Coordinates of C-alpha atoms in Angstrom, one line a residue:
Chain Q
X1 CA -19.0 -0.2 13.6
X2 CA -18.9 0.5 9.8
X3 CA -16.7 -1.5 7.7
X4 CA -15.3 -2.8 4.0
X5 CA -14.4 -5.2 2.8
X6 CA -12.9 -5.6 -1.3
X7 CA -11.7 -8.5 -3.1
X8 CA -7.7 -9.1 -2.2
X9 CA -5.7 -8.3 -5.1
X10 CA -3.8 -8.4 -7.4
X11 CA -6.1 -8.6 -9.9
X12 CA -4.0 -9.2 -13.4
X13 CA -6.1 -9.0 -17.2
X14 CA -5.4 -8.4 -20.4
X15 CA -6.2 -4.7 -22.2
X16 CA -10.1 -5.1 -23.4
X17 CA -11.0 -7.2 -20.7
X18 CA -14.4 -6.9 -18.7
X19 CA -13.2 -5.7 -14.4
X20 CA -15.4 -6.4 -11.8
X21 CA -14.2 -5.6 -7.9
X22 CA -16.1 -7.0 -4.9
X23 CA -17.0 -4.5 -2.4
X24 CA -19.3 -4.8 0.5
X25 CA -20.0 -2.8 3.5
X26 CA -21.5 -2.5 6.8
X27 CA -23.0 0.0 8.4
X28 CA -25.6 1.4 9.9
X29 CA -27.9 4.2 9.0
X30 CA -27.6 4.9 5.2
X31 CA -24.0 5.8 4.1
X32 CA -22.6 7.3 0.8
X33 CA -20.6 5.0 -1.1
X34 CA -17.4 5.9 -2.9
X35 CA -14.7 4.5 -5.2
X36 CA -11.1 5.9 -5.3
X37 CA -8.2 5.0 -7.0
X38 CA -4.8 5.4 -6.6
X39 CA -2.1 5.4 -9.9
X40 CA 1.2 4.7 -8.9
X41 CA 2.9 7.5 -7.0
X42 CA -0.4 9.6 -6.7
X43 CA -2.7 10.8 -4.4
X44 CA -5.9 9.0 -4.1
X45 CA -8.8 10.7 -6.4
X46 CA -12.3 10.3 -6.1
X47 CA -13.2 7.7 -9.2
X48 CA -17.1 7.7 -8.6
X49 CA -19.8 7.8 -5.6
X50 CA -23.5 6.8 -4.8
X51 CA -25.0 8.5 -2.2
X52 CA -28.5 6.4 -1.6
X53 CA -29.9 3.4 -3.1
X54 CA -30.4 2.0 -6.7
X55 CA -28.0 5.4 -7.3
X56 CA -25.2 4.4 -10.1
X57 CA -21.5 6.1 -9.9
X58 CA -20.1 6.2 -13.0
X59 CA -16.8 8.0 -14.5
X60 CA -13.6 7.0 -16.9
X61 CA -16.4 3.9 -18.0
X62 CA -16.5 2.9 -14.4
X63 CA -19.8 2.3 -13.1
X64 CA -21.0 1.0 -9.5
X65 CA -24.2 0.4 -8.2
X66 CA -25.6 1.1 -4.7
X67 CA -27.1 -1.8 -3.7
X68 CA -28.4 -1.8 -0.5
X69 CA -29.9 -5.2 -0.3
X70 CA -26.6 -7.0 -0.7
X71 CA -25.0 -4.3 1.1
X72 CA -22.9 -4.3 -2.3
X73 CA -21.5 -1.4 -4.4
X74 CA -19.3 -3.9 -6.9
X75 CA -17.3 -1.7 -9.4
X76 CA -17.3 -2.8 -13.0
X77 CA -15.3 -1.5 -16.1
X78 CA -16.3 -3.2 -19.6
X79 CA -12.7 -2.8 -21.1
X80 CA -10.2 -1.7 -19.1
X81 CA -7.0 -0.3 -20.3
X82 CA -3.0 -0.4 -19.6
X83 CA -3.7 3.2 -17.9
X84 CA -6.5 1.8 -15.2
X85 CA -3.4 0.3 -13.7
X86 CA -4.2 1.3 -10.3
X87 CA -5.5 0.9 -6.3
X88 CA -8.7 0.6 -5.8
X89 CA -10.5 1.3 -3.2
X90 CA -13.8 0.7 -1.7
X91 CA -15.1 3.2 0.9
X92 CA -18.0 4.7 2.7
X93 CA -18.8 7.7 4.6
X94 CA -21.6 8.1 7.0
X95 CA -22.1 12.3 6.1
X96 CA -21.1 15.3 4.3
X97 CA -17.6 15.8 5.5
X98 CA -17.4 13.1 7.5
X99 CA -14.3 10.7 7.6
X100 CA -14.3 8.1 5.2
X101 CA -13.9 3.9 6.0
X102 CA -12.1 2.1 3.9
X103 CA -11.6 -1.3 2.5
X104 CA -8.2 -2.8 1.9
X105 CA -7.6 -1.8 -1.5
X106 CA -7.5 -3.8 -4.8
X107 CA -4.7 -3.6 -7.1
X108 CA -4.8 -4.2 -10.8
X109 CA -2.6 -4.9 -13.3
X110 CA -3.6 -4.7 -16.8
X111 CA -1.4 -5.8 -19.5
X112 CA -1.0 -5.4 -23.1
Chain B
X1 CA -10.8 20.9 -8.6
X2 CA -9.6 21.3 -5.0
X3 CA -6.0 20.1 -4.5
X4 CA -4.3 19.3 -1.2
X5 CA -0.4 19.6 -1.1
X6 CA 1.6 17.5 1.2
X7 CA 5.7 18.4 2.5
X8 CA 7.9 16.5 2.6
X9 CA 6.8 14.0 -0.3
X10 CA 9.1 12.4 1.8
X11 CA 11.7 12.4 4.6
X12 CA 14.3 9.6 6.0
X13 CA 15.0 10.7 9.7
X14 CA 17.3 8.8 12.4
X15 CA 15.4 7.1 15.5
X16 CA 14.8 9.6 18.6
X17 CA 13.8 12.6 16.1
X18 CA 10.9 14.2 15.3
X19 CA 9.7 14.8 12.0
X20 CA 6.6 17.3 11.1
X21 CA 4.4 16.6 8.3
X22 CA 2.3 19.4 6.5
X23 CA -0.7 19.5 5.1
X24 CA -1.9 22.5 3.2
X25 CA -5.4 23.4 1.0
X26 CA -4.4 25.2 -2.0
X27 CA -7.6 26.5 -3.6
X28 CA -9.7 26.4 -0.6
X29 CA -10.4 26.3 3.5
X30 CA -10.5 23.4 5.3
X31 CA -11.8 23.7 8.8
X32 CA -11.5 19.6 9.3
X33 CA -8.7 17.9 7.9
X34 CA -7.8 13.8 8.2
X35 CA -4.8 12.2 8.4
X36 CA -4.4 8.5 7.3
X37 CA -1.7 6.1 7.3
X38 CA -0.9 3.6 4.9
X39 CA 1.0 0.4 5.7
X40 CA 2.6 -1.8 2.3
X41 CA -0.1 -2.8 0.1
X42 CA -2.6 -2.4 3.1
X43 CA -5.5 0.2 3.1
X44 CA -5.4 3.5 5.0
X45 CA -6.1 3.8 8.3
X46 CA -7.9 6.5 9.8
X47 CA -5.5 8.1 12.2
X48 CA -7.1 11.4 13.5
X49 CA -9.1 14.5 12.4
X50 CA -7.6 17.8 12.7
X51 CA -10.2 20.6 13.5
X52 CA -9.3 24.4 12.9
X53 CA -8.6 26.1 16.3
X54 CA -9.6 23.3 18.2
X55 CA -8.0 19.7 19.7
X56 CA -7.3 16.8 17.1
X57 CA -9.7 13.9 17.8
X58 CA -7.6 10.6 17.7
X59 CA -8.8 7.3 16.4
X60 CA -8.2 4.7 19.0
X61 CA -5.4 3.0 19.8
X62 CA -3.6 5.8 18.2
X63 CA -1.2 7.7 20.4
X64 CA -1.7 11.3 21.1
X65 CA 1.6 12.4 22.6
X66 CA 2.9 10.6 19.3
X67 CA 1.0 12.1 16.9
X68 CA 0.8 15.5 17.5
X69 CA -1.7 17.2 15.0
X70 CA -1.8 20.9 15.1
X71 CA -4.5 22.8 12.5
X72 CA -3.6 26.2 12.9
X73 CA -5.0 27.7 9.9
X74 CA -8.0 27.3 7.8
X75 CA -5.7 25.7 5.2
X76 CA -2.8 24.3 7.2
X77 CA -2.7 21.0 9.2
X78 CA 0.1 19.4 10.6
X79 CA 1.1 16.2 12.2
X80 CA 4.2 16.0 13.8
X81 CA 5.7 12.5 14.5
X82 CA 7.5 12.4 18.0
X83 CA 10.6 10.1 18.9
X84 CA 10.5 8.6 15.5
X85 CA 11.1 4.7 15.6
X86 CA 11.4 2.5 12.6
X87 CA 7.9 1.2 13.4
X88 CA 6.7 4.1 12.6
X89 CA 7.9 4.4 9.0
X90 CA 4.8 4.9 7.0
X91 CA 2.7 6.2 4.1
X92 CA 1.3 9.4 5.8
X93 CA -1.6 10.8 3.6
X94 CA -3.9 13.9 4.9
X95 CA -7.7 14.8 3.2
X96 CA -9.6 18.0 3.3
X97 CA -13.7 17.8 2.7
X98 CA -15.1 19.7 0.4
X99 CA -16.7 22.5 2.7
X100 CA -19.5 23.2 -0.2
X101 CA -21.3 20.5 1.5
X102 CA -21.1 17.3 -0.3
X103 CA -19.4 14.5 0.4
X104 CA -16.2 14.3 -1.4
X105 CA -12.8 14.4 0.0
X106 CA -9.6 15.7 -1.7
X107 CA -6.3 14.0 -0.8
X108 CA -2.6 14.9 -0.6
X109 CA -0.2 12.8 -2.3
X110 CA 1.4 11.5 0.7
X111 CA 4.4 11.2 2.8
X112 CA 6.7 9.0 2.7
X113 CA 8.1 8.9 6.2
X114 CA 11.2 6.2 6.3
X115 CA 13.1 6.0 10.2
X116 CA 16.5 4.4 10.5

């Protein structure tokens, strides 16, 4: 079956420093890739997506690449800010509409 | 965008009851709606998918006589929590797809869902 997995949390960095979270998947077939995050006592919004290889996601500075021969979509900020203190998390979806699969979710601190 | 409203926001109930969640689509239909659960700094867990004017189809292992999921509009799903027990206390988060097509989900806030 398809699954996620993200680097465990908490992840814990000072204002201006470079973010990079782990995800890989598995899966079969070719799956649409997403990141969402979740600010404290929100909803989860859609951050970015990918929906074949080589695509890159990018929004808010995030960017994440579809990498389908790592089976990787790793999401990278260059200077993150107190306000990307958030959930994030890793999922993938198999079609339009389809249910989503997610991984367990990386939080992240950022401090000032 | 799309939003999807959730009510309660949250809701502390006594064992035995029942407590009904709703999830509505403010700005537009949903024909297929998800509900997730969310354990403490865990990730969300596909519970079911709630089809307009048809049967929910439950994930397994989740309990149908427990969860009873009722989608009787084009934006109104709900999920009604039977014989609440503390186990049960919970994140409860529903998503709507975007019906144009693509593959982007819009999600409620959440429920909060605390039994004593």
């Amino acid at each position: 079956g398809n699954s996620v997995t993200q680097m465990e949390g908490p992840v814990t960095l000072s204002e201006e420093a470079f973010l990079t979270i782990n995800c890989t998947y598995t899966a079969t077939g070719y799956p649409s890739l997403f990141w969402y995050v979740q600010y404290p006592g929100e909803g989860l919004q859609l951050l970015l997506k990918a929906t074949k290889a080589d695509d890159k996601g990018s929004n808010k500075g995030f960017e994440a690449t579809y990498r389908k021969e790592t089976t990787s979509f790793h999401l990278e900020k260059g200077s993150v800010q107190v306000s990307d203190s958030a959930v994030y998390f890793c999922a993938l979806g198999k079609a339009a509409g389809n249910k989503l699969t997610f991984g367990g979710g990386t939080r992240v601190l950022v401090k000032p | 965008g799309a939003v999807v409203s959730q009510h309660p926001s949250w809701v502390i109930c006594k064992s035995g009851t029942s407590v009904k969640i709703e999830c509505r689509s403010l700005d537009f239909q949903a024909t297929t709606m998800f509900w997730y659960r969310q354990f403490p700094k865990q990730s969300l867990m596909l519970m079911a998918t709630s089809n307009e004017g048809s049967k929910a189809t439950y994930e397994q292992g989740v309990e149908k006589d427990k969860f009873l999921i009722n989608h009787a509009s084009l934006t109104l799903s709900t999920l009604t929590v039977t014989s609440a027990h503390p186990e049960d206390s919970s994140f409860y988060i529903c998503s709507a797809p975007d019906l144009a097509g693509t593959d982007t989900q819009y999600f409620g806030p959440g429920t909060r869902l605390t039994v004593l």
